[in-house]
């Protein structure tokens, strides 16, 4: 067991909620068997293969199920009840981007590049073009994700639409990996990637180097170039100087390539990456806003009582659907950022700090919305899981609605579980998110304004905004 | 050694990609070997019963599987033969087994109000004398 | 170069396979590519003939009927509601005309035996014409007035005997159109004075059929050579627009039903037709038909709501057996507050219901299209409303807060999102939440503001709650 040094440059002795020291770490890989496993070539590939099996069933149920009722379709239910909910409630908040570790979606492309499944072949096929610099940010993912949600009234209810979405991701993955180098697709295009990256800043796990000094002395940097044991970072990163989770897909190659066993798989207090001032930018800020907007929009459209809006969302008429996407886009790209801009402006004004750019304040403070947004999404996901979770049992036994009963659960009827507690659970989650948000809000203020007195003043508008947002979410979910 | 590895990889790859497809087809065809016919239930505007005409010989035991592939509740019944599957919910199915005693044309109907055109949701089972 | 070629092949292959799969999935999106063409409603022309029939025995076969085109209508088993018929009358021939004052229908069908005596286990032949009160109602209203009240003219052979020939046979209990016949039922044992061989009825939905105050339809039937011949006669329009169907417009819809006593038909055991469009040819000397149609519809708009309400209050007793309430926790004698909910894809109306804690309420739900359900979070109440039947549940709202109720019968693709809110005030849960947030706010604000000068970047205890 070893307590690691935190990478936070200037906030070394900060504590989360004043209790948990943010630089507390426990290296899971210090357990020999885990380290041994992480270093095997078959790990995590074997999970990817199993996952591939599952996704083939999902894809099949979209096409040959030929089955129009979403709530009894394996694909729709598995993806939107189980996968999405688990992603939002467990994988991202706790395990960072572990999903990407076991994700089968880009695997076809990757296998085609490597022409190997388990083995190592650092001479990658494909054109291996560098991803254009201008596009090396989150904007494509932001836009693609937003566009995906335009069709949420189709994707979440129609099996063929779910097939189209997942199949489309796979196809795009293959095409892009044929043209661009390594996992460019995952880094810059995959719609699932963006929010995972952003929210994994909150995660309770991370992959980091144990001792930067060793890396500094290691001139060959095999984690970047690759060696016989493994590939150079497929995510085009410098594993030796990881600071944030955002762009690390946890593929575990660096565990294999590092000759000094210098990589660690840390457990840490949630949210430490929010304070890491590296690669911050407007793209990530907007990702934040979009995620918040989608949480609101989804709730209103899917769990609200308003039928007209539902008719818009499901595209009953083109005009209605256009209204929906206009409203949705404006809300996510303009209204929420606008509100936040005003808050940052007021914050800067009240703080009295002169020499800090509004842009910096805006970007830095936006990171305190991450816990809030996550809480909103987790609360929302409970609203999916509790009432509709029982469908999972049915579709597991009868994936293609052909009357199978593989596990004897095909006849379990739709049974909402604990929905009476849904609203209190959502309130509790929101409250937690609020507290953490405020906590990091203050820390971010300190980081931005530098001086305690200034930060105190600048923090007040942010506190008010966070409070209002929380109350608004609470009102929406159960007021 | 490396050949063995390649073979194992290839097998694993096949099992995880083509595997589910083949398994499904094989399993399903083994389950449905003794079916006389499968009837899909959809509202008339989505295609109605499919098929809407069935022909069987007298004396044959008939085994029908009615699958509701629609998004609303349907039913299935042949009132003249006293055959009734009751309500079949969306995503569910019913198996019906019976042996008609007289030749003739028997209407089968959807028994649950499912659309404005619900009354058009029917088909004909023709039992021919040998 | 070789590399590029193989890359191109991979790309094309991927795209090709994907497109093919999408295309296949699209073709099979409803399970199989087979399609069905909706059959349009049949048309029955109601021509104008200056002929007045007094319903004498000979009028059933009067010369005039020879001139009027015959529409053969295929009948089907009535199997949407139980009990079902045991047999089928496959075809009925229908004719209709009007003389500017009265409208006439004639129904002819084959029946090798005339059943004219009603006994405990013997049933009579009969037939009926059903006319929706609301001419604008969608055609789905077939089921006893599912989306519009329906005026039903029911001719029965025993009443015909009694009315025209004075033969009673046996004490005749007027029960057989009270629905459903075989279930627990409030029997009407009064024998109303017979004013006609045709009963003039109204119904709003299954289980609400009722005899009108004014019996104004006349009819007569004759059985000859293995066929029943029945004519109906009524004035085209009446003064009582609330209760009588009106033939003042150009268009009207009707449907027909036949009961065969031999096969134990009665009540819902009958053969029915789909809706048929009536083309009423305008009279030689009347004001333009569409003008009439216009003020007719406006009239309908007025009486439509009032009728629905009247019928609702009327049928509140009778629909009790139509209810599928599963959670009746009524101990009090208090009258529950009835909340009428209509459900259609994918919305409840009202979609937000506000009640006070402790109230005794009844959810009374009706569907406007397909089968819907209502599951209420927290209370575990589950109601199912099939089209034309009412689902009910009575319970005390003893838990405060906002509860979601959701559809529990798959009713379409957006079914999982079919949702409504029950707000039981006061919403203590939300108030609690607000208090928690408020206290946290004050606490954190205080903690931050009261912090004295500290070293730059050092930060303690903010956000600590306890
Ligand atoms: S970025 Fe997208 S495609 Fe890539 S591994 Fe993650 S989820 Fe899968
Ligand atoms: Cu049907
Ligand atoms: Cu519904």
Short mmCIF file of N, CA, C and O in Angstrom, two decimals, chain B residues 40-119:
data_model
loop_
_atom_site.label_atom_id
_atom_site.label_comp_id
_atom_site.label_asym_id
_atom_site.label_seq_id
_atom_site.Cartn_x
_atom_site.Cartn_y
_atom_site.Cartn_z
N UNK B 40 -47.97 -13.35 -37.52
CA UNK B 40 -47.56 -12.12 -36.89
C UNK B 40 -48.79 -11.24 -36.74
O UNK B 40 -49.59 -11.13 -37.66
N UNK B 41 -48.92 -10.62 -35.59
CA UNK B 41 -50.06 -9.73 -35.37
C UNK B 41 -49.58 -8.29 -35.39
O UNK B 41 -48.73 -7.92 -34.60
N UNK B 42 -50.11 -7.52 -36.33
CA UNK B 42 -49.85 -6.08 -36.37
C UNK B 42 -51.18 -5.40 -36.63
O UNK B 42 -52.10 -6.03 -37.16
N UNK B 43 -51.29 -4.15 -36.32
CA UNK B 43 -52.53 -3.45 -36.66
C UNK B 43 -52.64 -3.39 -38.18
O UNK B 43 -51.62 -3.44 -38.88
N UNK B 44 -53.86 -3.27 -38.72
CA UNK B 44 -54.01 -3.28 -40.17
C UNK B 44 -53.13 -2.24 -40.87
O UNK B 44 -52.54 -2.52 -41.91
N UNK B 45 -52.96 -1.07 -40.27
CA UNK B 45 -52.16 -0.07 -40.97
C UNK B 45 -50.68 -0.43 -40.98
O UNK B 45 -49.92 0.06 -41.79
N UNK B 46 -50.27 -1.32 -40.10
CA UNK B 46 -48.88 -1.77 -40.11
C UNK B 46 -48.70 -3.09 -40.83
O UNK B 46 -47.64 -3.69 -40.75
N UNK B 47 -49.75 -3.58 -41.46
CA UNK B 47 -49.59 -4.81 -42.24
C UNK B 47 -50.53 -5.94 -41.87
O UNK B 47 -50.53 -6.97 -42.51
N UNK B 48 -51.32 -5.74 -40.80
CA UNK B 48 -52.33 -6.72 -40.46
C UNK B 48 -51.70 -8.06 -40.06
O UNK B 48 -50.49 -8.18 -39.97
N UNK B 49 -52.55 -9.07 -39.84
CA UNK B 49 -52.02 -10.40 -39.61
C UNK B 49 -51.16 -10.79 -40.80
O UNK B 49 -51.48 -10.49 -41.94
N UNK B 50 -50.09 -11.51 -40.52
CA UNK B 50 -49.30 -12.02 -41.62
C UNK B 50 -48.93 -13.45 -41.28
O UNK B 50 -48.26 -13.66 -40.28
N UNK B 51 -49.39 -14.44 -42.02
CA UNK B 51 -50.25 -14.33 -43.21
C UNK B 51 -51.72 -14.15 -42.84
O UNK B 51 -52.10 -14.41 -41.71
N UNK B 52 -52.51 -13.78 -43.83
CA UNK B 52 -53.93 -13.63 -43.60
C UNK B 52 -54.72 -14.79 -44.20
O UNK B 52 -55.93 -14.82 -44.15
N UNK B 53 -54.03 -15.69 -44.85
CA UNK B 53 -54.70 -16.85 -45.40
C UNK B 53 -53.86 -18.09 -45.13
O UNK B 53 -52.66 -18.09 -45.40
N UNK B 54 -54.49 -19.09 -44.56
CA UNK B 54 -53.77 -20.31 -44.23
C UNK B 54 -54.58 -21.49 -44.74
O UNK B 54 -55.80 -21.49 -44.66
N UNK B 55 -53.89 -22.48 -45.26
CA UNK B 55 -54.61 -23.65 -45.75
C UNK B 55 -54.04 -24.88 -45.08
O UNK B 55 -52.83 -25.09 -45.08
N UNK B 56 -54.93 -25.69 -44.51
CA UNK B 56 -54.48 -26.93 -43.89
C UNK B 56 -55.41 -28.04 -44.32
O UNK B 56 -56.55 -27.81 -44.73
N UNK B 57 -54.91 -29.26 -44.22
CA UNK B 57 -55.75 -30.41 -44.58
C UNK B 57 -56.51 -30.88 -43.36
O UNK B 57 -56.04 -30.75 -42.23
N UNK B 58 -57.69 -31.41 -43.59
CA UNK B 58 -58.53 -31.89 -42.50
C UNK B 58 -57.82 -33.03 -41.77
O UNK B 58 -57.17 -33.86 -42.38
N UNK B 59 -58.00 -33.04 -40.47
CA UNK B 59 -57.42 -34.13 -39.69
C UNK B 59 -56.03 -33.81 -39.19
O UNK B 59 -55.53 -34.43 -38.26
N UNK B 60 -55.41 -32.86 -39.79
CA UNK B 60 -54.07 -32.46 -39.33
C UNK B 60 -54.17 -31.72 -38.01
O UNK B 60 -55.06 -30.89 -37.83
N UNK B 61 -53.26 -32.02 -37.14
CA UNK B 61 -53.22 -31.23 -35.91
C UNK B 61 -52.53 -29.90 -36.23
O UNK B 61 -51.47 -29.88 -36.84
N UNK B 62 -53.16 -28.84 -35.81
CA UNK B 62 -52.62 -27.54 -36.16
C UNK B 62 -51.95 -26.93 -34.94
O UNK B 62 -52.50 -26.94 -33.84
N UNK B 63 -50.74 -26.42 -35.16
CA UNK B 63 -50.07 -25.71 -34.08
C UNK B 63 -49.68 -24.34 -34.61
O UNK B 63 -48.88 -24.24 -35.54
N UNK B 64 -50.29 -23.32 -34.04
CA UNK B 64 -50.02 -21.97 -34.50
C UNK B 64 -49.24 -21.21 -33.43
O UNK B 64 -49.47 -21.40 -32.24
N UNK B 65 -48.34 -20.39 -33.89
CA UNK B 65 -47.72 -19.45 -32.96
C UNK B 65 -48.11 -18.05 -33.40
O UNK B 65 -47.82 -17.66 -34.53
N UNK B 66 -48.78 -17.35 -32.54
CA UNK B 66 -49.17 -15.98 -32.85
C UNK B 66 -48.25 -15.04 -32.08
O UNK B 66 -48.21 -15.06 -30.86
N UNK B 67 -47.51 -14.26 -32.83
CA UNK B 67 -46.55 -13.34 -32.20
C UNK B 67 -47.05 -11.92 -32.37
O UNK B 67 -47.28 -11.46 -33.48
N UNK B 68 -47.18 -11.24 -31.28
CA UNK B 68 -47.54 -9.84 -31.36
C UNK B 68 -46.25 -9.04 -31.50
O UNK B 68 -45.53 -8.81 -30.55
N UNK B 69 -45.97 -8.63 -32.73
CA UNK B 69 -44.74 -7.86 -32.95
C UNK B 69 -45.04 -6.37 -32.96
O UNK B 69 -44.23 -5.57 -33.39
N UNK B 70 -46.22 -6.03 -32.51
CA UNK B 70 -46.66 -4.65 -32.59
C UNK B 70 -46.38 -3.92 -31.28
O UNK B 70 -45.75 -4.45 -30.38
N UNK B 71 -46.87 -2.70 -31.20
CA UNK B 71 -46.67 -1.93 -29.98
C UNK B 71 -47.94 -1.84 -29.15
O UNK B 71 -47.96 -1.16 -28.15
N UNK B 72 -49.01 -2.48 -29.57
CA UNK B 72 -50.25 -2.44 -28.79
C UNK B 72 -50.73 -3.87 -28.52
O UNK B 72 -50.23 -4.82 -29.09
N UNK B 73 -51.71 -3.96 -27.64
CA UNK B 73 -52.26 -5.27 -27.30
C UNK B 73 -53.12 -5.79 -28.45
O UNK B 73 -53.91 -5.06 -29.03
N UNK B 74 -52.92 -7.02 -28.82
CA UNK B 74 -53.80 -7.68 -29.79
C UNK B 74 -54.38 -8.93 -29.16
O UNK B 74 -54.06 -9.29 -28.03
N UNK B 75 -55.21 -9.59 -29.92
CA UNK B 75 -55.74 -10.87 -29.46
C UNK B 75 -55.81 -11.79 -30.67
O UNK B 75 -55.51 -11.37 -31.80
N UNK B 76 -56.17 -13.04 -30.42
CA UNK B 76 -56.33 -13.95 -31.55
C UNK B 76 -57.40 -14.96 -31.19
O UNK B 76 -57.38 -15.54 -30.11
N UNK B 77 -58.34 -15.15 -32.10
CA UNK B 77 -59.38 -16.14 -31.84
C UNK B 77 -59.96 -16.62 -33.15
O UNK B 77 -60.00 -15.89 -34.15
N UNK B 78 -60.38 -17.90 -33.15
CA UNK B 78 -61.18 -18.44 -34.24
C UNK B 78 -62.49 -18.85 -33.60
O UNK B 78 -62.64 -19.98 -33.13
N UNK B 79 -63.47 -17.95 -33.54
CA UNK B 79 -64.66 -18.25 -32.76
C UNK B 79 -65.39 -19.50 -33.25
O UNK B 79 -65.92 -20.26 -32.44
N UNK B 80 -65.39 -19.72 -34.56
CA UNK B 80 -66.13 -20.86 -35.08
C UNK B 80 -65.52 -22.19 -34.65
O UNK B 80 -66.17 -23.22 -34.69
N UNK B 81 -64.27 -22.17 -34.24
CA UNK B 81 -63.63 -23.40 -33.79
C UNK B 81 -63.43 -23.40 -32.27
O UNK B 81 -62.83 -24.31 -31.71
N UNK B 82 -63.92 -22.35 -31.65
CA UNK B 82 -63.75 -22.26 -30.21
C UNK B 82 -62.31 -22.07 -29.78
O UNK B 82 -61.92 -22.43 -28.69
N UNK B 83 -61.51 -21.50 -30.66
CA UNK B 83 -60.10 -21.29 -30.34
C UNK B 83 -59.90 -19.85 -29.91
O UNK B 83 -60.36 -18.94 -30.57
N UNK B 84 -59.28 -19.68 -28.76
CA UNK B 84 -59.09 -18.32 -28.28
C UNK B 84 -57.77 -18.21 -27.53
O UNK B 84 -57.51 -18.97 -26.60
N UNK B 85 -56.95 -17.27 -27.97
CA UNK B 85 -55.67 -17.07 -27.29
C UNK B 85 -55.78 -15.98 -26.24
O UNK B 85 -54.84 -15.75 -25.49
N UNK B 86 -56.91 -15.30 -26.19
CA UNK B 86 -57.04 -14.19 -25.26
C UNK B 86 -56.20 -13.01 -25.69
O UNK B 86 -55.82 -12.90 -26.85
N UNK B 87 -55.90 -12.18 -24.72
CA UNK B 87 -55.09 -11.01 -25.01
C UNK B 87 -53.64 -11.42 -25.23
O UNK B 87 -53.08 -12.20 -24.45
N UNK B 88 -53.02 -10.91 -26.27
CA UNK B 88 -51.59 -11.12 -26.45
C UNK B 88 -50.94 -9.75 -26.38
O UNK B 88 -51.18 -8.90 -27.22
N UNK B 89 -50.16 -9.54 -25.35
CA UNK B 89 -49.57 -8.22 -25.18
C UNK B 89 -48.44 -7.99 -26.17
O UNK B 89 -47.87 -8.94 -26.70
N UNK B 90 -48.12 -6.74 -26.35
CA UNK B 90 -47.01 -6.40 -27.23
C UNK B 90 -45.76 -7.15 -26.78
O UNK B 90 -45.49 -7.23 -25.60
N UNK B 91 -45.04 -7.72 -27.73
CA UNK B 91 -43.81 -8.41 -27.39
C UNK B 91 -44.03 -9.81 -26.84
O UNK B 91 -43.08 -10.46 -26.46
N UNK B 92 -45.26 -10.27 -26.80
CA UNK B 92 -45.53 -11.61 -26.31
C UNK B 92 -46.09 -12.47 -27.44
O UNK B 92 -46.27 -12.01 -28.56
N UNK B 93 -46.36 -13.70 -27.12
CA UNK B 93 -46.80 -14.63 -28.15
C UNK B 93 -47.78 -15.62 -27.53
O UNK B 93 -47.92 -15.70 -26.32
N UNK B 94 -48.45 -16.36 -28.38
CA UNK B 94 -49.35 -17.42 -27.90
C UNK B 94 -49.18 -18.62 -28.80
O UNK B 94 -48.97 -18.48 -30.00
N UNK B 95 -49.22 -19.78 -28.19
CA UNK B 95 -49.19 -21.02 -28.96
C UNK B 95 -50.58 -21.64 -28.89
O UNK B 95 -51.17 -21.73 -27.82
N UNK B 96 -51.10 -22.01 -30.04
CA UNK B 96 -52.44 -22.59 -30.09
C UNK B 96 -52.36 -23.94 -30.76
O UNK B 96 -51.75 -24.08 -31.82
N UNK B 97 -52.99 -24.93 -30.13
CA UNK B 97 -53.00 -26.25 -30.75
C UNK B 97 -54.44 -26.73 -30.82
O UNK B 97 -55.17 -26.69 -29.82
N UNK B 98 -54.86 -27.16 -31.98
CA UNK B 98 -56.23 -27.65 -32.13
C UNK B 98 -56.32 -28.46 -33.41
O UNK B 98 -55.45 -28.40 -34.27
N UNK B 99 -57.40 -29.24 -33.51
CA UNK B 99 -57.63 -30.03 -34.72
C UNK B 99 -59.06 -29.78 -35.19
O UNK B 99 -60.00 -30.17 -34.51
N UNK B 100 -59.24 -29.10 -36.28
CA UNK B 100 -60.60 -28.84 -36.77
C UNK B 100 -61.27 -30.15 -37.18
O UNK B 100 -60.61 -31.04 -37.71
N UNK B 101 -62.58 -30.22 -36.92
CA UNK B 101 -63.27 -31.47 -37.25
C UNK B 101 -63.99 -31.44 -38.58
O UNK B 101 -64.30 -32.48 -39.15
N UNK B 102 -64.33 -30.25 -39.04
CA UNK B 102 -65.06 -30.15 -40.30
C UNK B 102 -64.26 -29.29 -41.27
O UNK B 102 -63.61 -28.33 -40.84
N UNK B 103 -64.34 -29.62 -42.54
CA UNK B 103 -63.70 -28.72 -43.50
C UNK B 103 -64.49 -27.42 -43.60
O UNK B 103 -65.67 -27.37 -43.25
N UNK B 104 -63.85 -26.40 -44.06
CA UNK B 104 -64.55 -25.13 -44.20
C UNK B 104 -63.58 -23.97 -44.08
O UNK B 104 -62.37 -24.18 -43.90
N UNK B 105 -64.15 -22.79 -44.19
CA UNK B 105 -63.32 -21.60 -44.04
C UNK B 105 -63.63 -20.98 -42.69
O UNK B 105 -64.79 -20.69 -42.39
N UNK B 106 -62.62 -20.78 -41.92
CA UNK B 106 -62.82 -20.22 -40.59
C UNK B 106 -62.10 -18.89 -40.50
O UNK B 106 -60.92 -18.79 -40.82
N UNK B 107 -62.84 -17.89 -40.05
CA UNK B 107 -62.22 -16.58 -39.87
C UNK B 107 -61.43 -16.56 -38.57
O UNK B 107 -61.87 -17.09 -37.57
N UNK B 108 -60.26 -15.97 -38.62
CA UNK B 108 -59.61 -15.66 -37.35
C UNK B 108 -59.54 -14.16 -37.17
O UNK B 108 -59.40 -13.42 -38.14
N UNK B 109 -59.70 -13.73 -35.93
CA UNK B 109 -59.82 -12.31 -35.64
C UNK B 109 -58.85 -11.88 -34.56
O UNK B 109 -58.43 -12.69 -33.75
N UNK B 110 -58.61 -10.58 -34.57
CA UNK B 110 -58.01 -9.96 -33.39
C UNK B 110 -59.14 -9.63 -32.44
O UNK B 110 -60.17 -9.13 -32.87
N UNK B 111 -58.96 -9.90 -31.17
CA UNK B 111 -60.08 -9.74 -30.24
C UNK B 111 -59.94 -8.50 -29.36
O UNK B 111 -60.79 -8.24 -28.53
N UNK B 112 -58.86 -7.78 -29.51
CA UNK B 112 -58.69 -6.60 -28.66
C UNK B 112 -58.66 -5.36 -29.53
O UNK B 112 -57.94 -5.31 -30.53
N UNK B 113 -59.44 -4.40 -29.14
CA UNK B 113 -59.50 -3.15 -29.89
C UNK B 113 -58.10 -2.55 -30.01
O UNK B 113 -57.49 -2.21 -29.01
N UNK B 114 -57.58 -2.44 -31.23
CA UNK B 114 -56.19 -2.06 -31.35
C UNK B 114 -55.96 -0.89 -32.27
O UNK B 114 -54.86 -0.36 -32.34
N UNK B 115 -56.97 -0.50 -33.02
CA UNK B 115 -56.77 0.57 -33.99
C UNK B 115 -58.14 0.94 -34.53
O UNK B 115 -59.12 0.23 -34.30
N UNK B 116 -58.20 2.03 -35.24
CA UNK B 116 -59.47 2.39 -35.86
C UNK B 116 -59.93 1.30 -36.82
O UNK B 116 -61.11 1.16 -37.11
N UNK B 117 -58.98 0.58 -37.34
CA UNK B 117 -59.32 -0.43 -38.34
C UNK B 117 -59.30 -1.83 -37.74
O UNK B 117 -59.15 -2.81 -38.45
N UNK B 118 -59.46 -1.87 -36.44
CA UNK B 118 -59.41 -3.14 -35.73
C UNK B 118 -60.27 -4.22 -36.38
O UNK B 118 -59.88 -5.37 -36.49
N UNK B 119 -61.46 -3.81 -36.84
CA UNK B 119 -62.38 -4.81 -37.39
C UNK B 119 -61.85 -5.45 -38.66
O UNK B 119 -62.31 -6.50 -39.08
#
